[in-house]
Amino acid sequence: MTSATRPRATRGRALTGALATLGLSVGMIMTTATAPAGAATWPSASGSQAVSATINLTSSKDYGMLRLYGSGALGTGDQAEDQQPILTLANGVTLKNVIIGAPGADGIHCLGSCTLQNVWWEDVGEDAATFRGGSSATYNVVGGGAKKASDKVFQHNGGGTVNISNFAVQEFKTLYRSCGDCSTQYTRKVNLNAIEVTGTGSTARIVGINVNRNDVATLRNITILNDASRKVVPCQKYNNNTAVGVGPDSTNCLYATSDITYR
């Protein structure tokens, strides 16, 4: 949805899907020394299902690696605002083992706290997932990956904390963005651990946060592939929609050079 920008050690090769399958807790992943994600192995779908109207999940669901893709009113994958999502998740819902294909519409909306476990986006539409809960919400993205995001992957419009671990991203402009111009603004937090980023030779951002809103981003075990010219920005700082700097500090962008590995 709306955001500030509108531009788009190879250990454990199957970490992304394997850790999600094993069901490791986010607490374990975020607090232990996890090896950087290796080159992601993208899954094959067990089948495909067209979705013409948003599926509203009120209880947890395991799709068994089914591919869902938009059709009819959801049959777009462009950057037009106010598209509808393929799935909405009620507060507390866990979504497991699903592939969002093309067209991807506006992906997944979490209306409160949620967990996205081993979820893969083959061709991100407007956004892969939008987090819309209140100030105490926690959103966990465990395993999975996304590619072909001409703008953002994860859009944080509500409040609370986003935890992203063992995730792979390719062909993207921004992995995570704290909304710069939502009608209700919050102080937001994002924690990233064991993230595989593949550069494309053009500028991309891993996170974009609003320092004027006291947002905090913590980055650990980030592996950046195919980025010899250092075009990928680990942490972009904004005052709402105005870029005001990059790089680590002791307040908003919490990481050290040792947290970033280039390969």
Coordinates of C-alpha atoms in Angstrom, one line a residue:
M1 CA 0.0 0.0 0.0
T2 CA 1.2 3.6 0.4
S3 CA 4.8 4.2 1.3
A4 CA 7.6 6.6 1.1
T5 CA 9.2 5.3 -2.1
R6 CA 7.6 4.3 -5.4
P7 CA 10.7 3.5 -7.5
R8 CA 11.0 -1.5 -7.8
A9 CA 28.7 -18.0 3.2
T10 CA 26.6 -20.2 1.4
R11 CA 25.9 -22.5 4.3
G12 CA 22.6 -24.4 4.7
R13 CA 21.3 -24.1 1.1
A14 CA 17.7 -25.0 2.0
L15 CA 17.6 -23.0 5.3
T16 CA 14.7 -21.0 4.2
G17 CA 12.2 -23.8 3.8
A18 CA 13.9 -26.3 6.1
L19 CA 13.7 -24.2 9.3
A20 CA 10.1 -23.3 8.7
T21 CA 9.3 -27.0 8.1
L22 CA 11.0 -27.9 11.4
G23 CA 8.8 -25.4 13.2
L24 CA 11.6 -23.6 15.0
S25 CA 10.3 -20.7 17.1
V26 CA 10.9 -17.1 16.1
G27 CA 12.3 -16.5 19.5
M28 CA 15.0 -19.2 18.9
I29 CA 15.8 -17.8 15.5
M30 CA 16.1 -14.2 16.6
T31 CA 18.2 -14.8 19.6
T32 CA 20.7 -17.5 18.5
A33 CA 23.6 -17.3 16.2
T34 CA 21.9 -18.5 13.0
A35 CA 24.0 -19.1 9.9
P36 CA 23.3 -16.7 7.0
A37 CA 20.7 -18.0 4.5
G38 CA 22.3 -19.8 1.6
A39 CA 21.1 -19.6 -2.0
A40 CA 17.4 -20.2 -1.7
T41 CA 15.8 -23.3 -3.1
W42 CA 12.4 -22.2 -4.5
P43 CA 9.7 -24.8 -4.0
S44 CA 7.4 -26.4 -6.6
A45 CA 3.7 -26.1 -6.2
S46 CA 1.5 -29.0 -5.3
G47 CA -1.2 -27.5 -7.5
S48 CA -2.7 -24.2 -8.4
Q49 CA -6.0 -22.4 -7.5
A50 CA -7.4 -19.2 -9.0
V51 CA -8.8 -16.7 -6.4
S52 CA -11.4 -14.3 -7.6
A53 CA -12.4 -12.8 -4.2
T54 CA -10.3 -12.3 -1.1
I55 CA -10.1 -15.4 1.2
N56 CA -10.6 -14.3 4.8
L57 CA -8.9 -16.7 7.2
T58 CA -10.1 -16.7 10.8
S59 CA -8.2 -19.8 11.9
S60 CA -4.8 -21.1 11.0
K61 CA -4.3 -22.8 7.6
D62 CA -1.7 -25.1 6.0
Y63 CA -2.1 -25.0 2.2
G64 CA 0.4 -27.9 1.6
M65 CA 2.4 -25.8 -1.0
L66 CA -0.7 -24.9 -3.1
R67 CA -0.2 -22.0 -5.4
L68 CA -2.9 -19.3 -5.1
Y69 CA -3.1 -16.6 -7.8
G70 CA -5.5 -13.8 -8.5
S71 CA -8.2 -13.8 -11.2
G72 CA -11.2 -11.6 -12.0
A73 CA -11.1 -8.6 -9.6
L74 CA -7.9 -9.9 -8.2
G75 CA -6.3 -10.5 -11.6
T76 CA -3.7 -7.7 -11.5
G77 CA -0.1 -7.7 -10.4
D78 CA 0.7 -4.0 -11.0
Q79 CA 1.4 -1.2 -8.5
A80 CA -2.1 0.4 -8.5
E81 CA -3.2 1.5 -5.0
D82 CA -6.1 0.0 -3.1
Q83 CA -6.0 -3.4 -4.7
Q84 CA -7.5 -6.2 -2.6
P85 CA -5.4 -9.0 -1.2
I86 CA -5.5 -12.7 -2.1
L87 CA -5.7 -13.5 1.7
T88 CA -6.6 -11.7 4.9
L89 CA -5.6 -13.1 8.2
A90 CA -7.5 -12.4 11.4
N91 CA -5.6 -11.6 14.6
G92 CA -3.6 -14.6 15.8
V93 CA -3.8 -16.6 12.5
T94 CA -0.8 -18.7 11.2
L95 CA -0.6 -19.2 7.5
K96 CA 1.7 -22.1 6.4
N97 CA 3.1 -23.6 3.2
V98 CA 1.6 -21.6 0.4
I99 CA 2.8 -20.0 -2.8
I100 CA 1.4 -16.7 -4.0
G101 CA 1.7 -16.8 -7.8
A102 CA 1.0 -14.2 -10.5
P103 CA -1.1 -12.2 -10.6
G104 CA -0.4 -11.5 -6.9
A105 CA -2.8 -8.5 -6.4
D106 CA -2.0 -7.1 -2.9
G107 CA -0.7 -10.3 -1.5
I108 CA -1.6 -11.0 2.1
H109 CA -3.0 -8.6 4.8
C110 CA -2.5 -9.3 8.5
L111 CA -5.3 -7.5 10.4
G112 CA -3.6 -8.2 13.7
S113 CA -0.7 -10.4 15.0
C114 CA 0.0 -13.2 12.5
T115 CA 2.6 -15.7 11.5
L116 CA 3.6 -16.4 7.8
Q117 CA 5.5 -19.6 7.8
N118 CA 7.2 -20.9 4.6
V119 CA 5.2 -18.5 2.4
W120 CA 6.7 -17.8 -1.1
W121 CA 5.8 -15.0 -3.5
E122 CA 6.8 -15.9 -7.1
D123 CA 5.9 -12.5 -8.5
V124 CA 5.0 -9.8 -6.0
G125 CA 2.0 -7.6 -7.0
E126 CA 1.4 -4.3 -5.2
D127 CA 3.0 -5.7 -2.0
A128 CA 3.7 -9.2 -0.8
A129 CA 2.2 -8.6 2.7
T130 CA 0.8 -5.7 4.6
F131 CA 0.8 -5.6 8.4
R132 CA -2.2 -3.6 9.7
G133 CA -2.5 -4.5 13.4
G134 CA -2.3 -2.1 16.4
S135 CA 0.6 -0.9 18.5
S136 CA 0.9 -4.3 20.4
A137 CA 0.8 -6.5 17.3
T138 CA 3.6 -9.0 16.5
Y139 CA 4.0 -10.3 12.9
N140 CA 6.4 -13.2 12.3
V141 CA 7.7 -14.1 8.9
V142 CA 9.5 -17.4 9.2
G143 CA 11.1 -18.9 6.1
G144 CA 10.0 -18.4 2.6
G145 CA 10.9 -15.8 0.0
A146 CA 9.8 -13.2 -2.5
K147 CA 10.9 -12.0 -5.9
K148 CA 9.9 -9.7 -8.7
A149 CA 8.8 -6.9 -6.4
S150 CA 8.9 -3.7 -8.5
D151 CA 8.4 -1.8 -5.2
K152 CA 8.0 -3.2 -1.7
V153 CA 7.8 -6.7 -0.3
F154 CA 6.6 -6.0 3.2
Q155 CA 4.5 -2.9 4.0
H156 CA 4.1 -2.0 7.7
N157 CA 1.0 0.2 7.9
G158 CA -0.1 -0.6 11.5
G159 CA 1.9 -0.6 14.7
G160 CA 3.9 -3.2 16.5
T161 CA 6.9 -5.3 15.6
V162 CA 7.7 -7.3 12.4
N163 CA 10.2 -10.3 12.8
I164 CA 11.6 -11.6 9.5
S165 CA 13.9 -14.7 9.7
N166 CA 15.4 -17.2 7.2
F167 CA 13.9 -15.3 4.3
A168 CA 15.2 -14.9 0.7
V169 CA 14.5 -11.9 -1.5
Q170 CA 15.4 -11.3 -5.2
E171 CA 14.5 -8.7 -7.8
F172 CA 13.1 -6.1 -5.4
K173 CA 13.3 -2.4 -4.5
T174 CA 12.5 -2.5 -0.7
L175 CA 12.2 -5.6 1.5
Y176 CA 10.5 -3.8 4.5
R177 CA 9.0 -0.3 4.6
S178 CA 7.5 1.5 7.6
C179 CA 4.7 3.5 6.2
G180 CA 5.6 7.1 5.6
D181 CA 2.2 8.6 5.1
C182 CA -0.5 6.5 6.7
S183 CA -3.4 8.4 8.2
T184 CA -2.5 6.9 11.6
Q185 CA 1.2 6.7 12.4
Y186 CA 3.1 4.6 14.9
T187 CA 6.6 3.9 16.2
R188 CA 7.4 0.6 14.6
K189 CA 10.1 -2.0 15.0
V190 CA 11.5 -4.6 12.6
N191 CA 14.0 -7.4 13.4
L192 CA 15.7 -9.3 10.5
N193 CA 17.9 -12.3 11.0
A194 CA 19.3 -14.8 8.5
I195 CA 18.2 -13.0 5.4
E196 CA 19.4 -13.8 1.9
V197 CA 19.4 -10.7 -0.5
T198 CA 20.2 -11.0 -4.1
G199 CA 21.2 -7.7 -5.7
T200 CA 20.2 -6.6 -9.2
G201 CA 22.8 -4.0 -10.0
S202 CA 20.4 -1.1 -9.2
T203 CA 19.7 0.6 -5.8
A204 CA 17.5 -1.4 -3.4
R205 CA 16.8 -1.1 0.3
I206 CA 16.6 -3.9 2.8
V207 CA 14.6 -1.7 5.3
G208 CA 13.2 1.8 5.2
I209 CA 12.2 3.3 8.6
N210 CA 11.0 6.6 9.8
V211 CA 13.5 8.0 12.2
N212 CA 11.2 11.0 13.0
R213 CA 8.8 8.4 14.4
N214 CA 11.5 6.7 16.4
D215 CA 11.3 3.5 14.4
V216 CA 14.0 0.8 15.1
A217 CA 15.4 -1.7 12.7
T218 CA 17.8 -4.5 13.9
L219 CA 19.7 -6.5 11.3
R220 CA 21.6 -9.7 12.0
N221 CA 23.1 -12.4 9.7
I222 CA 22.4 -10.6 6.4
T223 CA 24.0 -12.2 3.3
I224 CA 24.0 -10.1 0.1
L225 CA 24.7 -11.9 -3.1
N226 CA 25.6 -10.4 -6.5
D227 CA 26.3 -6.9 -5.3
A228 CA 29.9 -6.1 -5.9
S229 CA 29.1 -2.4 -6.3
R230 CA 27.2 -2.2 -3.0
K231 CA 23.9 -1.0 -4.5
V232 CA 21.9 -2.6 -1.8
V233 CA 21.3 -0.3 1.2
P234 CA 20.9 -2.2 4.5
C235 CA 19.0 0.6 6.3
Q236 CA 17.4 3.7 4.7
K237 CA 16.3 6.4 7.0
Y238 CA 13.3 8.7 6.3
N239 CA 11.4 11.5 7.9
N240 CA 8.1 10.2 6.7
N241 CA 8.6 10.4 3.0
T242 CA 11.9 12.3 2.9
A243 CA 15.1 10.3 2.8
V244 CA 17.5 11.6 5.4
G245 CA 20.4 9.2 5.5
V246 CA 21.7 5.6 5.5
G247 CA 23.8 3.3 7.6
P248 CA 24.1 2.0 11.2
D249 CA 23.7 4.1 14.3
S250 CA 23.0 3.4 18.0
T251 CA 19.3 4.5 17.8
N252 CA 17.4 3.6 14.7
C253 CA 19.5 1.3 12.4
L254 CA 21.0 -1.3 14.7
Y255 CA 23.6 -3.4 13.0
A256 CA 27.4 -3.6 12.5
T257 CA 29.4 -4.2 9.4
S258 CA 30.0 -7.7 10.7
D259 CA 26.3 -8.4 10.4
I260 CA 26.5 -7.9 6.6
T261 CA 28.2 -10.5 4.5
Y262 CA 28.8 -10.0 0.7
R263 CA 29.2 -13.0 -1.6

